[in-house]
Structure formats: C-alpha cells, structure tokens
C-alpha cells in the first residue's frame, strides 16, 4: 500500500504536479508519564522509520523536532522529543499532526508508489485521456483511484494490476485498462 499523504495544501498535500515537502505520518495524542513522552497515533505504512535520531515536523508550521526515544504502548507510539522533559512541556503538542520530510522517505520497491507521487497524474486508456487522479481511497483490499473527468464526473478505478498498466512518474502519466463495468 502506498504511503498516505494528506490532500490539503496546508498539510503537505499532493495537489497538482508539485511534490509536497512533507507527508503526514501521525497525530499526537496526550502526554504520557513524567519524563515528557507523548503518545502518537501512527498514520504511515512505515512506522519503523520513526526512531531515535530522526527529525519529525510537528503542526501546520512544520516545527522540526528530533526524536530521542520511542517505544510502543499498545497501538500508540510513545515519543520522547529533544528539549521536552516533562508532561507540561509536551501537553501543548497534543492534537497536532506529525510529518516526515519527503526527501527523507525511503525508496519503495519497483511498482510501488507514495500517494503524493500519484495525485495529479493524467490518466489515459490508450491515447484517450480519462482525467486527472484527484484522490486515493484506501479500502483495505486495494486502493481506489478517484479520477476527475473533464465533464465534472468522477471515475473510480481499482488500483489492481489488471487495471493499472503503467505509471510514469517523470511524465506524470498513468495508463490504465478499464475492465467491463468500469466504463461510464
């Protein structure tokens, strides 16, 4: 599953052909314990990259913060951040979004893409342009690409190998083969 990226320019979205600077990886919850830890709900397919020594960016102004420690507590990740040493310090961070810099994202295996790389692509069947990939819906079984068509209608296509034939990141172009029942 590709990395989830917010689709709002204010939160590192993937609007248009310009790659965002940040992608959403979590949401801070509440302080934990007496040493200044804060819990985070993880919103990434790569939680292993949230580790000691890494820099994360917090809030809508993307304030950099260095991670000095992590540990899991049930489904939440407890973070210890540099210069936050007690519960009072981290309480001000509760409810804020946490981002990673796109430049720091790990490379994906061939044929896998981050959402922000796909949003804004022109989608074609053969030489016929179907529209622009506007959003990605995660369904569990497979992602569904939402294509904005020139007539204002939306076309929903499953992100499965039988449908997605080719993705060209440089050309921002995706070639698809619509299965019967998908055609408008």
mmCIF file of C-alpha atoms in Angstrom:
data_model
loop_
_atom_site.group_PDB
_atom_site.id
_atom_site.type_symbol
_atom_site.label_atom_id
_atom_site.label_comp_id
_atom_site.label_asym_id
_atom_site.label_seq_id
_atom_site.Cartn_x
_atom_site.Cartn_y
_atom_site.Cartn_z
ATOM 1 C CA UNK A 1 0.000 0.000 0.000
ATOM 2 C CA UNK A 2 1.443 3.405 -0.883
ATOM 3 C CA UNK A 3 2.242 5.899 1.809
ATOM 4 C CA UNK A 4 -0.757 8.017 2.714
ATOM 5 C CA UNK A 5 -0.406 11.728 2.107
ATOM 6 C CA UNK A 6 -2.840 14.427 3.074
ATOM 7 C CA UNK A 7 -4.602 16.053 0.139
ATOM 8 C CA UNK A 8 -4.740 19.549 1.542
ATOM 9 C CA UNK A 9 -2.031 22.028 0.627
ATOM 10 C CA UNK A 10 -1.938 23.279 4.218
ATOM 11 C CA UNK A 11 -0.956 19.827 5.424
ATOM 12 C CA UNK A 12 1.618 18.738 2.856
ATOM 13 C CA UNK A 13 -0.891 17.652 0.298
ATOM 14 C CA UNK A 14 -0.391 16.306 -3.145
ATOM 15 C CA UNK A 15 -2.387 18.892 -5.015
ATOM 16 C CA UNK A 16 -1.195 19.493 -8.549
ATOM 17 C CA UNK A 17 2.045 18.371 -10.146
ATOM 18 C CA UNK A 18 4.386 19.795 -7.480
ATOM 19 C CA UNK A 19 5.679 17.241 -4.995
ATOM 20 C CA UNK A 20 4.919 18.179 -1.388
ATOM 21 C CA UNK A 21 7.663 18.907 1.106
ATOM 22 C CA UNK A 22 6.072 16.807 3.876
ATOM 23 C CA UNK A 23 3.776 13.796 4.302
ATOM 24 C CA UNK A 24 1.542 13.045 7.264
ATOM 25 C CA UNK A 25 2.815 10.176 9.437
ATOM 26 C CA UNK A 26 0.905 10.562 12.698
ATOM 27 C CA UNK A 27 -1.194 12.559 15.129
ATOM 28 C CA UNK A 28 -0.039 13.403 18.648
ATOM 29 C CA UNK A 29 -2.456 12.366 21.396
ATOM 30 C CA UNK A 30 -1.555 13.187 25.010
ATOM 31 C CA UNK A 31 1.406 13.285 27.351
ATOM 32 C CA UNK A 32 2.479 10.021 28.945
ATOM 33 C CA UNK A 33 4.327 9.553 32.222
ATOM 34 C CA UNK A 34 6.580 12.025 33.988
ATOM 35 C CA UNK A 35 9.571 12.172 31.593
ATOM 36 C CA UNK A 36 7.949 14.185 28.815
ATOM 37 C CA UNK A 37 6.827 11.411 26.484
ATOM 38 C CA UNK A 38 3.812 11.933 24.230
ATOM 39 C CA UNK A 39 1.670 9.291 22.540
ATOM 40 C CA UNK A 40 1.162 9.310 18.785
ATOM 41 C CA UNK A 41 -1.380 7.547 16.609
ATOM 42 C CA UNK A 42 0.705 6.304 13.678
ATOM 43 C CA UNK A 43 -0.614 7.021 10.169
ATOM 44 C CA UNK A 44 2.069 5.510 7.953
ATOM 45 C CA UNK A 45 2.914 2.209 6.354
ATOM 46 C CA UNK A 46 6.488 2.631 7.605
ATOM 47 C CA UNK A 47 6.390 3.075 11.404
ATOM 48 C CA UNK A 48 9.897 1.618 11.655
ATOM 49 C CA UNK A 49 11.343 4.858 10.279
ATOM 50 C CA UNK A 50 10.030 6.789 13.309
ATOM 51 C CA UNK A 51 13.026 6.173 15.524
ATOM 52 C CA UNK A 52 15.682 7.754 17.675
ATOM 53 C CA UNK A 53 17.817 10.322 15.881
ATOM 54 C CA UNK A 54 15.238 11.103 13.175
ATOM 55 C CA UNK A 55 13.700 14.529 12.744
ATOM 56 C CA UNK A 56 9.931 14.886 12.546
ATOM 57 C CA UNK A 57 7.943 18.032 11.794
ATOM 58 C CA UNK A 58 5.050 18.988 14.054
ATOM 59 C CA UNK A 59 1.969 21.106 13.378
ATOM 60 C CA UNK A 60 0.880 23.239 10.450
ATOM 61 C CA UNK A 61 4.101 25.266 10.683
ATOM 62 C CA UNK A 62 6.220 22.058 10.439
ATOM 63 C CA UNK A 63 8.380 22.717 13.509
ATOM 64 C CA UNK A 64 11.373 20.323 13.409
ATOM 65 C CA UNK A 65 11.817 18.078 16.442
ATOM 66 C CA UNK A 66 14.456 15.419 16.956
ATOM 67 C CA UNK A 67 13.316 12.082 18.359
ATOM 68 C CA UNK A 68 15.414 10.935 21.332
ATOM 69 C CA UNK A 69 13.429 7.786 22.084
ATOM 70 C CA UNK A 70 10.456 5.661 21.029
ATOM 71 C CA UNK A 71 8.532 2.705 22.399
ATOM 72 C CA UNK A 72 5.182 1.106 21.655
ATOM 73 C CA UNK A 73 2.285 1.092 24.107
ATOM 74 C CA UNK A 74 -0.497 -0.972 22.559
ATOM 75 C CA UNK A 75 -1.406 0.685 19.224
ATOM 76 C CA UNK A 76 0.210 4.027 20.117
ATOM 77 C CA UNK A 77 3.853 5.003 19.693
ATOM 78 C CA UNK A 78 5.339 6.887 22.634
ATOM 79 C CA UNK A 79 7.772 9.591 21.532
ATOM 80 C CA UNK A 80 10.459 11.310 23.551
ATOM 81 C CA UNK A 81 11.484 14.562 21.870
ATOM 82 C CA UNK A 82 14.599 16.654 22.365
ATOM 83 C CA UNK A 83 14.036 19.577 24.767
ATOM 84 C CA UNK A 84 10.720 18.173 26.056
ATOM 85 C CA UNK A 85 11.438 16.804 29.509
ATOM 86 C CA UNK A 86 8.164 16.827 31.465
ATOM 87 C CA UNK A 87 4.420 16.385 30.916
ATOM 88 C CA UNK A 88 3.781 20.136 30.946
ATOM 89 C CA UNK A 89 6.193 20.673 28.041
ATOM 90 C CA UNK A 90 4.531 18.136 25.721
ATOM 91 C CA UNK A 91 0.889 18.939 26.587
ATOM 92 C CA UNK A 92 1.000 21.864 24.139
ATOM 93 C CA UNK A 93 1.676 19.362 21.315
ATOM 94 C CA UNK A 94 -1.462 17.233 21.896
ATOM 95 C CA UNK A 95 -3.707 17.078 18.852
ATOM 96 C CA UNK A 96 -1.069 18.257 16.368
ATOM 97 C CA UNK A 97 -0.206 16.399 13.171
ATOM 98 C CA UNK A 98 3.253 14.890 12.690
ATOM 99 C CA UNK A 99 5.009 14.904 9.327
ATOM 100 C CA UNK A 100 8.113 13.469 7.671
ATOM 101 C CA UNK A 101 10.068 15.311 5.010
ATOM 102 C CA UNK A 102 9.523 13.804 1.556
ATOM 103 C CA UNK A 103 13.281 13.969 0.945
ATOM 104 C CA UNK A 104 13.755 11.580 3.884
ATOM 105 C CA UNK A 105 11.263 8.942 2.713
ATOM 106 C CA UNK A 106 12.699 5.502 1.961
ATOM 107 C CA UNK A 107 12.726 4.292 -1.614
ATOM 108 C CA UNK A 108 9.898 1.910 -2.429
ATOM 109 C CA UNK A 109 10.240 -1.339 -4.369
ATOM 110 C CA UNK A 110 9.583 -1.204 -8.116
ATOM 111 C CA UNK A 111 5.893 -0.819 -8.878
ATOM 112 C CA UNK A 112 5.000 0.779 -5.516
ATOM 113 C CA UNK A 113 4.368 4.488 -5.096
ATOM 114 C CA UNK A 114 3.592 7.008 -2.418
ATOM 115 C CA UNK A 115 0.180 8.641 -2.789
ATOM 116 C CA UNK A 116 1.742 12.073 -3.250
ATOM 117 C CA UNK A 117 3.590 10.744 -6.301
ATOM 118 C CA UNK A 118 0.332 9.658 -7.961
ATOM 119 C CA UNK A 119 -2.045 12.517 -7.136
ATOM 120 C CA UNK A 120 -2.244 14.898 -10.084
ATOM 121 C CA UNK A 121 -1.277 12.320 -12.722
ATOM 122 C CA UNK A 122 -3.060 12.424 -16.050
ATOM 123 C CA UNK A 123 -4.819 9.077 -16.593
ATOM 124 C CA UNK A 124 -5.163 7.529 -20.053
ATOM 125 C CA UNK A 125 -6.753 4.479 -21.592
ATOM 126 C CA UNK A 126 -4.792 4.023 -24.762
ATOM 127 C CA UNK A 127 -4.466 7.555 -26.144
ATOM 128 C CA UNK A 128 -7.756 8.745 -24.636
ATOM 129 C CA UNK A 129 -7.294 10.959 -21.591
ATOM 130 C CA UNK A 130 -9.771 9.949 -18.883
ATOM 131 C CA UNK A 131 -8.924 12.739 -16.450
ATOM 132 C CA UNK A 132 -6.656 13.522 -13.526
ATOM 133 C CA UNK A 133 -6.082 11.332 -10.484
ATOM 134 C CA UNK A 134 -7.543 13.584 -7.785
ATOM 135 C CA UNK A 135 -7.635 11.368 -4.703
ATOM 136 C CA UNK A 136 -6.923 7.881 -3.429
ATOM 137 C CA UNK A 137 -9.360 5.965 -1.268
ATOM 138 C CA UNK A 138 -7.941 3.182 0.895
ATOM 139 C CA UNK A 139 -10.433 0.338 1.105
ATOM 140 C CA UNK A 140 -8.416 -2.420 2.719
ATOM 141 C CA UNK A 141 -8.475 -4.860 -0.190
ATOM 142 C CA UNK A 142 -6.925 -2.404 -2.653
ATOM 143 C CA UNK A 143 -6.774 1.328 -3.138
ATOM 144 C CA UNK A 144 -9.328 3.019 -5.376
ATOM 145 C CA UNK A 145 -8.200 5.907 -7.561
ATOM 146 C CA UNK A 146 -10.660 8.766 -7.960
ATOM 147 C CA UNK A 147 -10.293 10.324 -11.391
ATOM 148 C CA UNK A 148 -11.726 13.801 -12.051
ATOM 149 C CA UNK A 149 -13.012 13.788 -15.629
ATOM 150 C CA UNK A 150 -13.264 16.840 -17.899
ATOM 151 C CA UNK A 151 -17.104 16.702 -17.730
ATOM 152 C CA UNK A 152 -17.002 17.110 -13.942
ATOM 153 C CA UNK A 153 -17.834 13.471 -13.247
ATOM 154 C CA UNK A 154 -15.707 11.174 -11.102
ATOM 155 C CA UNK A 155 -14.436 7.829 -12.313
ATOM 156 C CA UNK A 156 -13.473 5.266 -9.669
ATOM 157 C CA UNK A 157 -10.908 2.683 -10.688
ATOM 158 C CA UNK A 158 -9.387 -0.083 -8.560
ATOM 159 C CA UNK A 159 -5.614 0.018 -8.132
ATOM 160 C CA UNK A 160 -5.084 -3.562 -9.248
ATOM 161 C CA UNK A 161 -2.592 -4.975 -11.775
ATOM 162 C CA UNK A 162 -5.352 -5.833 -14.267
ATOM 163 C CA UNK A 163 -6.325 -2.140 -14.453
ATOM 164 C CA UNK A 164 -3.120 -0.164 -13.824
ATOM 165 C CA UNK A 165 -0.857 -0.864 -16.786
ATOM 166 C CA UNK A 166 1.907 1.722 -16.465
ATOM 167 C CA UNK A 167 2.895 4.562 -14.135
ATOM 168 C CA UNK A 168 5.366 7.140 -15.458
ATOM 169 C CA UNK A 169 6.444 9.410 -12.597
ATOM 170 C CA UNK A 170 8.533 11.675 -14.836
ATOM 171 C CA UNK A 171 5.693 12.302 -17.299
ATOM 172 C CA UNK A 172 3.047 12.317 -14.506
ATOM 173 C CA UNK A 173 1.082 9.857 -16.650
ATOM 174 C CA UNK A 174 -0.761 6.656 -15.807
ATOM 175 C CA UNK A 175 -2.019 4.184 -18.405
ATOM 176 C CA UNK A 176 -4.984 2.035 -17.436
ATOM 177 C CA UNK A 177 -7.192 -0.651 -18.929
ATOM 178 C CA UNK A 178 -10.774 -0.303 -17.732
ATOM 179 C CA UNK A 179 -12.496 -3.587 -17.014
ATOM 180 C CA UNK A 180 -16.088 -4.114 -18.106
ATOM 181 C CA UNK A 181 -18.433 -2.349 -15.722
ATOM 182 C CA UNK A 182 -15.973 0.488 -15.038
ATOM 183 C CA UNK A 183 -16.763 2.416 -18.180
ATOM 184 C CA UNK A 184 -19.125 5.385 -17.776
#
